[in-house]
CSV table of C-alpha atoms in Angstrom, one decimal:
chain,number,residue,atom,x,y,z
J,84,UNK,CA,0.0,0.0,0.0
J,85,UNK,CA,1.3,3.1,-0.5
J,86,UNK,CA,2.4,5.4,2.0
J,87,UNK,CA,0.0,8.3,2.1
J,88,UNK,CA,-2.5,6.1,2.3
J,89,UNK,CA,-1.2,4.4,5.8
J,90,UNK,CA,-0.5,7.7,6.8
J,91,UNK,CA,-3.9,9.1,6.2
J,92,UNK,CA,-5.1,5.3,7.5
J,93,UNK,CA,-3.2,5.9,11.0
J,94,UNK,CA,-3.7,9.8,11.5
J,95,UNK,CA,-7.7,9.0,11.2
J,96,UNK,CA,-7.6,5.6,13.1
J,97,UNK,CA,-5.6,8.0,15.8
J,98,UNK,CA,-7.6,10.8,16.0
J,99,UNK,CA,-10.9,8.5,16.0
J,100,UNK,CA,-9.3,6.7,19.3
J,101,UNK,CA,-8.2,10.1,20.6
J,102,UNK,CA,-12.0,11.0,20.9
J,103,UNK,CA,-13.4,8.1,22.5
J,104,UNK,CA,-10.8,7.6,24.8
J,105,UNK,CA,-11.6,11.8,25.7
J,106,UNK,CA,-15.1,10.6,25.6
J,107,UNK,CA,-15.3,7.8,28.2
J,108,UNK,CA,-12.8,10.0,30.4
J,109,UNK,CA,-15.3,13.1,30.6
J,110,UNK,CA,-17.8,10.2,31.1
J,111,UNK,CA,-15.5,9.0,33.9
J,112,UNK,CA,-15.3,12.4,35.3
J,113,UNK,CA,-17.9,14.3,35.4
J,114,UNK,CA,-19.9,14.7,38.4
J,115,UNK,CA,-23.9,14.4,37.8
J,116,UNK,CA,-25.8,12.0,35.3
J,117,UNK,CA,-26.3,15.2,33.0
J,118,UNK,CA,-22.9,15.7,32.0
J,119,UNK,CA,-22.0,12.2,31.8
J,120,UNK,CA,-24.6,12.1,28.8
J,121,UNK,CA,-22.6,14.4,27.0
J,122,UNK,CA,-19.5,11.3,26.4
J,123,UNK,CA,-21.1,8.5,24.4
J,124,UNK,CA,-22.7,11.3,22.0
J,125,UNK,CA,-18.8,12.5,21.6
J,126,UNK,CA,-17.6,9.1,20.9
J,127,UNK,CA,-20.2,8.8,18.2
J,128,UNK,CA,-19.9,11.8,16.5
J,129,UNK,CA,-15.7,12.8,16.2
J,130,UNK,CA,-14.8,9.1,17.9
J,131,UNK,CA,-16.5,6.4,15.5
J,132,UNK,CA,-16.7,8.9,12.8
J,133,UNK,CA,-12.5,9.3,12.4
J,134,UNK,CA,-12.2,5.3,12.6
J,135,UNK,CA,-15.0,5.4,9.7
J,136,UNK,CA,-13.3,7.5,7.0
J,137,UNK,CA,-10.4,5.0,8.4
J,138,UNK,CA,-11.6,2.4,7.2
J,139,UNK,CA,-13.2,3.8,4.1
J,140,UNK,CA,-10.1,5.2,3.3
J,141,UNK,CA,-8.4,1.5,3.8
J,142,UNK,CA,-11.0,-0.7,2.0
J,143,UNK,CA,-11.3,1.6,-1.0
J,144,UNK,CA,-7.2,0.8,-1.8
J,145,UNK,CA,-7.0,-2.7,-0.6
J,146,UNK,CA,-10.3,-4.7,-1.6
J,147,UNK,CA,-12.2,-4.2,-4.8
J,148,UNK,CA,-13.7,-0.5,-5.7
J,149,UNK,CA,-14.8,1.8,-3.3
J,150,UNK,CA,-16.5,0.9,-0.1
J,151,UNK,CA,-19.2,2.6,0.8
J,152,UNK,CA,-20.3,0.6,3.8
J,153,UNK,CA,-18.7,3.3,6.6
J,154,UNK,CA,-20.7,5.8,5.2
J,155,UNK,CA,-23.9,3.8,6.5
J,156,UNK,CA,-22.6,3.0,9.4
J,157,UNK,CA,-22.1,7.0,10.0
J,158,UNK,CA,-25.4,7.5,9.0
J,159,UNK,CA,-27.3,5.3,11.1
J,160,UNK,CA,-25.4,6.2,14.4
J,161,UNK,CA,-25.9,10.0,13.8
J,162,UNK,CA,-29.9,8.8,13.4
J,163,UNK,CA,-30.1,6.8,17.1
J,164,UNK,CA,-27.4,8.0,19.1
J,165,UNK,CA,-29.5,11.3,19.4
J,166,UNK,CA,-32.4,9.1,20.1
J,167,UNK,CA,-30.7,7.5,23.0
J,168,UNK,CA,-29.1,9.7,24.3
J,169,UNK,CA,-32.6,12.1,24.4
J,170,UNK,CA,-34.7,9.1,26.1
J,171,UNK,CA,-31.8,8.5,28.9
J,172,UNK,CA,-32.0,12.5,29.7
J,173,UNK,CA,-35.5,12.3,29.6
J,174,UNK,CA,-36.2,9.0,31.7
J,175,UNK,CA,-33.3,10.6,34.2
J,176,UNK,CA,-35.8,13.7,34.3
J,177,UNK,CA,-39.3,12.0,35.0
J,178,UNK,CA,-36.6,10.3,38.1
J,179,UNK,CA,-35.5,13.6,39.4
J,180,UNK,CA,-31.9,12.7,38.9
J,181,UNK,CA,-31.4,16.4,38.8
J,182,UNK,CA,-32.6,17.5,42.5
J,183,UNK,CA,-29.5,19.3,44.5
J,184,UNK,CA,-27.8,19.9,41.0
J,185,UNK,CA,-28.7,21.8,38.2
J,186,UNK,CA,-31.6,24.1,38.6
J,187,UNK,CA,-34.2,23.3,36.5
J,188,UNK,CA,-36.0,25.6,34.0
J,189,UNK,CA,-39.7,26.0,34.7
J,190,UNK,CA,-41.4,24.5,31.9
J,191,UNK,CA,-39.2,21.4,32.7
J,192,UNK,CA,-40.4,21.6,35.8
J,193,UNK,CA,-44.3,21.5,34.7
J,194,UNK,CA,-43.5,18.7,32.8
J,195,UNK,CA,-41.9,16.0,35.3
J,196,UNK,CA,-44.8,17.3,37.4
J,197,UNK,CA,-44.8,18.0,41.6
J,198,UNK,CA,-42.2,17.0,44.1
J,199,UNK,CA,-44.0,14.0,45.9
A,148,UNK,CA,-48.9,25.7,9.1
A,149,UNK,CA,-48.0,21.9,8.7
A,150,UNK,CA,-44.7,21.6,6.4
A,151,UNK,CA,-46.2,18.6,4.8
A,152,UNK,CA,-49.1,17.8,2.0
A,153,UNK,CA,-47.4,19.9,-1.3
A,154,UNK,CA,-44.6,18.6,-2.1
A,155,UNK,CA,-42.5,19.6,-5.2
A,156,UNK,CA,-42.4,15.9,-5.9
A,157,UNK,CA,-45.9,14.6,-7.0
A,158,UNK,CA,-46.5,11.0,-4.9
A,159,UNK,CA,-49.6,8.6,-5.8
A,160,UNK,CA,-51.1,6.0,-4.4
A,161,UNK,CA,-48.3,3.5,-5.8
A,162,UNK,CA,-45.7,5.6,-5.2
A,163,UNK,CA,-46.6,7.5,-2.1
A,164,UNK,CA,-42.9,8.3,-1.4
A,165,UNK,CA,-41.0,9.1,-4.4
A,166,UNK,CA,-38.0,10.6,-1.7
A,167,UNK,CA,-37.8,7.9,0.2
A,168,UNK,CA,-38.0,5.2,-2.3
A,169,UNK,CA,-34.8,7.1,-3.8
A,170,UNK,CA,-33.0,6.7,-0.6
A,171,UNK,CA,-33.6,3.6,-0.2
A,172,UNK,CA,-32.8,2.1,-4.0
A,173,UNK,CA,-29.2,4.5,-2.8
A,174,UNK,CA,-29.0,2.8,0.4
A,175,UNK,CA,-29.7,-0.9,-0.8
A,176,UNK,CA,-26.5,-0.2,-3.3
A,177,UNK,CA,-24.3,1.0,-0.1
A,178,UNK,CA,-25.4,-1.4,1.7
A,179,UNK,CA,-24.2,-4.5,-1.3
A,180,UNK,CA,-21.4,-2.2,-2.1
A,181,UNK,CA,-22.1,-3.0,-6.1
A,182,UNK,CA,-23.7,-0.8,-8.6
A,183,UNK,CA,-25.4,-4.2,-11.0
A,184,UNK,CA,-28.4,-4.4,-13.1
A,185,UNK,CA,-29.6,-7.2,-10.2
A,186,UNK,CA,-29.4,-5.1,-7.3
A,187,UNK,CA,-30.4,-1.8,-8.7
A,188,UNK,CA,-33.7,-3.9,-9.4
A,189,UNK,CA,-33.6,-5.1,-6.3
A,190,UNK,CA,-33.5,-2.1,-4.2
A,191,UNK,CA,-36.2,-0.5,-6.9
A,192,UNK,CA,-38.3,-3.2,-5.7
A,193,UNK,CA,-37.3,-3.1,-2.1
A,194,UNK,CA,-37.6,0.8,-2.7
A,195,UNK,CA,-41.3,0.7,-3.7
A,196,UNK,CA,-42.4,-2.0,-1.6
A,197,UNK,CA,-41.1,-1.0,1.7
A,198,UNK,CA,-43.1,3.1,1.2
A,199,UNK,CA,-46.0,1.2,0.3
A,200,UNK,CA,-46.3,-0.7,3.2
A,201,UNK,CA,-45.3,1.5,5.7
A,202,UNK,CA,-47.3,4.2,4.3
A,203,UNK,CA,-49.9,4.0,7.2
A,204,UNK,CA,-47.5,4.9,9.1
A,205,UNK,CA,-46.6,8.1,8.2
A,206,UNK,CA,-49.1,9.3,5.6
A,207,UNK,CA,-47.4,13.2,5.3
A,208,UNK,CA,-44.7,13.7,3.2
A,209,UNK,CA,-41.9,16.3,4.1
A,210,UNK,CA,-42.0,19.2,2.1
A,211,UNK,CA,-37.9,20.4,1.5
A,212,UNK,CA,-38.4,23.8,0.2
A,213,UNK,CA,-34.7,24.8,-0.3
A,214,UNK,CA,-33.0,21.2,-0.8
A,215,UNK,CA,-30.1,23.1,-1.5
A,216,UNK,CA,-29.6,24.7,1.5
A,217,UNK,CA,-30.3,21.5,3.7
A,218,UNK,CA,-26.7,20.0,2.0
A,219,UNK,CA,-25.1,23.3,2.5
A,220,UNK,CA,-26.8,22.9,6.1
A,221,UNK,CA,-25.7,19.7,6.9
A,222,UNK,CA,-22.2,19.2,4.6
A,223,UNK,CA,-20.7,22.8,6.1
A,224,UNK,CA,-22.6,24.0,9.6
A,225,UNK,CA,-23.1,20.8,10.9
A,226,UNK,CA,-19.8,19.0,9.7
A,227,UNK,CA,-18.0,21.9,11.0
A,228,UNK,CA,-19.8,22.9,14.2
A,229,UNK,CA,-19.2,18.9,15.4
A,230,UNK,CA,-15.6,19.2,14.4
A,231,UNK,CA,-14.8,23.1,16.2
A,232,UNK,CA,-17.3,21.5,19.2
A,233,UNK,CA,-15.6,18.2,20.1
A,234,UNK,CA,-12.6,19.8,20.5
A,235,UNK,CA,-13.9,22.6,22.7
A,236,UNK,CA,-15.8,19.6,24.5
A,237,UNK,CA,-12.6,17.4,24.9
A,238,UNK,CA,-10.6,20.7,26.2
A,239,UNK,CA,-13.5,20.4,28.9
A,240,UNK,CA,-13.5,16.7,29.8
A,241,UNK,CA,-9.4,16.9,30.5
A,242,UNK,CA,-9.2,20.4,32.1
A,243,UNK,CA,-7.3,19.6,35.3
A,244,UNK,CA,-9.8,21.0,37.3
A,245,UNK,CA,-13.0,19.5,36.6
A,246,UNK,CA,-15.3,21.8,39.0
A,247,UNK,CA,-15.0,24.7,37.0
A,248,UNK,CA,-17.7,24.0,34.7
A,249,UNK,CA,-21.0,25.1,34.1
A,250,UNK,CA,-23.6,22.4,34.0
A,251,UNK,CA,-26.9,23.8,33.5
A,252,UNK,CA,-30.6,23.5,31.7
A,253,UNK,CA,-31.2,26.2,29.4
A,254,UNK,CA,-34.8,26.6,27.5
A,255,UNK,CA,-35.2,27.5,24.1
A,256,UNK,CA,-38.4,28.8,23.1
A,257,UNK,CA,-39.6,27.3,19.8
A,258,UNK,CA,-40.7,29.1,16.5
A,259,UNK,CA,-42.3,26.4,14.7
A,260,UNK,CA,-44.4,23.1,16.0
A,261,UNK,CA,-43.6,21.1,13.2
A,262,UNK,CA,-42.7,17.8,14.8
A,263,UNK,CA,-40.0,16.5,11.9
A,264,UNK,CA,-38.5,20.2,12.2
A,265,UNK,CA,-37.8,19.6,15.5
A,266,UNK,CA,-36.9,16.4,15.7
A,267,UNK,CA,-34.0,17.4,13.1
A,268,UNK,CA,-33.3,20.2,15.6
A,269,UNK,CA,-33.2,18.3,19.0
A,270,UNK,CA,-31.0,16.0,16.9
A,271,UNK,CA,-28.9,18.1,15.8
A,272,UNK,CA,-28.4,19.8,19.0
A,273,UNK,CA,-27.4,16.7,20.6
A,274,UNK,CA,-25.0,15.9,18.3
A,275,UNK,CA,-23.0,19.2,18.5
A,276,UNK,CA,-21.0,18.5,21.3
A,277,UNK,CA,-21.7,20.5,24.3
A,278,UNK,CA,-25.5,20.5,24.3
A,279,UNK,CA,-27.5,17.5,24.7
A,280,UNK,CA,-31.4,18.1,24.3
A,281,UNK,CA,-33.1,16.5,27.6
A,282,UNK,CA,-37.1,17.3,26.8
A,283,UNK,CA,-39.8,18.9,24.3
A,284,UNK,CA,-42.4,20.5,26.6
A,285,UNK,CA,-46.2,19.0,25.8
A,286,UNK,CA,-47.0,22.3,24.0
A,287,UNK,CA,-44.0,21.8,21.9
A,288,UNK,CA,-43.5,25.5,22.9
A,289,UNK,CA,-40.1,24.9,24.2
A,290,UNK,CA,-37.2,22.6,24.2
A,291,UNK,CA,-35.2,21.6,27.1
A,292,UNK,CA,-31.4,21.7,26.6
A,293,UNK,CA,-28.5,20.5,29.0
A,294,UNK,CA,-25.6,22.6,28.3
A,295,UNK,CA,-22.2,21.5,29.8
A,296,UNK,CA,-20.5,24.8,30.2
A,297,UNK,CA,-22.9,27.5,29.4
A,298,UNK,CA,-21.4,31.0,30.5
A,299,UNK,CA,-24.2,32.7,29.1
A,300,UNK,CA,-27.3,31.6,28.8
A,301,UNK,CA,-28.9,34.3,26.9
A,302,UNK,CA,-26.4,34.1,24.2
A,303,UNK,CA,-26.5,29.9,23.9
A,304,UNK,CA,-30.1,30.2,23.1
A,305,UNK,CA,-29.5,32.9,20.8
A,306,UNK,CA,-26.8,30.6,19.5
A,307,UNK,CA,-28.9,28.0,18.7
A,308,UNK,CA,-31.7,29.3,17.6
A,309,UNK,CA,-29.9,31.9,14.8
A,310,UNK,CA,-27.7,28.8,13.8
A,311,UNK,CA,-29.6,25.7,13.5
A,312,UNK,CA,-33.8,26.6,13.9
A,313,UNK,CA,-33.3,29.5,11.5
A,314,UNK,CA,-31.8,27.2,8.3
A,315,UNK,CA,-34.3,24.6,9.2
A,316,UNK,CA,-37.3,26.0,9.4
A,317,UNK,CA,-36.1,27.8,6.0
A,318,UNK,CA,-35.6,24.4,4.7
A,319,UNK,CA,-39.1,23.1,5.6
A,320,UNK,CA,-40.4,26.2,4.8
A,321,UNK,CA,-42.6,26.7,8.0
């Protein structure tokens, strides 16, 4: 293979890694369920997506033609990791995860309904 | 006013779809990796069976005013706000000291109640690292938002709201 390629190959597979390892530190690290949430949607935006054109870039010189599956791949996580990611913060809101944290805005507050 | 009903692309009863059955026949070929004769049939047939069935379901068809804008939208804001935000975000995550952030809820009040327009939005705000978007309010009057280091919160709603519901609602003309 040639050389620009592997280059091209490593710097993406790195910079991929780089991301989710930063992603499940901040998820290590940060102190209420809220801002945990915001790791895994790193990972799958910068994290998966580097290692993606990675292997796009690899499969396209070393099997036959272009491959295209990566770009489905990036597709279908950007479609559910949102999803996910928008039903954990909302089933953490309807448990009051947030009490003694953050302060919650008032239409939020309408919504999980009265303290008990 | 509902951004669905006229689209540019007349739909029938056999064809109810015509978007959709196009991205499907285009991911069908991704998904075999081979542009043949056989699988271009296939996917037609997968393409126009699949809308038909499933029509029930969603009977509306999205109306994309300005399809131009939404690649312009999604190829140069989005690509680069995730880019410029996950580095911003990562900056966060290993700052040495991890108490000086700003973990809050911020509201944005909504300008349209179209529910694909703002399921684009919510997941597009999630996305961009730094916000993660936690609840729509009943009334779909206003979505909840946790930011992870909002400084200001008047100006991250402005942000928001200038940057991604502006184009969209553009885009969907509503």
């Amino acid at each position: 293979m040639i050389f620009v390629i592997e280059l091209l190959v490593s710097f993406f597979l790195v910079v991929g890694a780089f991301f989710a390892l930063a992603g499940s530190i901040g998820s290590f690290r940060l102190p209420d369920f809220f801002s945990r949430l915001h790791g895994p949607t790193k990972s799958t935006t910068l994290g998966v997506g580097g290692m993606a054109i990675a292997s796009a870039i690899y499969f396209s010189f070393h099997g036959e033609g272009i491959s295209f599956h990566e770009v489905l791949i990036t597709l279908f996580l950007f479609i559910t990791a949102p999803v996910s990611a928008h039903f954990l913060a909302k089933a953490a809101l309807h448990q009051r995860l947030h009490e003694n944290k953050a302060a919650l805005p008032p239409a939020c507050e309408k919504e999980t309904g009265p303290h008990e | 006013m509902p951004a669905y009903q006229k689209s540019p692309i007349p739909g029938n009863r056999w064809l109810p779809h015509p978007l959709m059955t196009l991205v499907l026949v285009i991911i069908w070929l991704f998904l075999v990796n081979t542009v043949t004769f056989g699988h271009l049939l296939l996917g037609t047939l997968l393409g126009i069976a699949i809308p038909w069935f499933t029509n029930r379901f969603w009977p509306e068809r999205p109306k994309i005013a300005k399809p131009f804008l939404l690649f312009r939208f999604f190829f140069i804001t989005f690509v680069t706000d995730v880019i410029v935000a996950n580095i911003t975000v990562v900056r966060l995550f290993l700052q040495p000291d991890i108490s000086r952030l700003r973990p809050r809820f911020i509201e944005i009040p909504l300008d349209t109640q179209d529910p694909m327009v703002i399921t684009i939005l919510a997941s597009v705000i999630s996305l961009t690292p730094g916000t993660v978007s936690a609840e729509v309010s009943e009334d779909r009057q206003t979505l909840i938002v946790h930011g992870l280091d909002v400084a200001d919160e008047k100006l991250a709603v402005q942000t928001i709201k200038t940057r991604y519901e502006a184009p969209l609602k553009e885009i969907f003309s509503c």
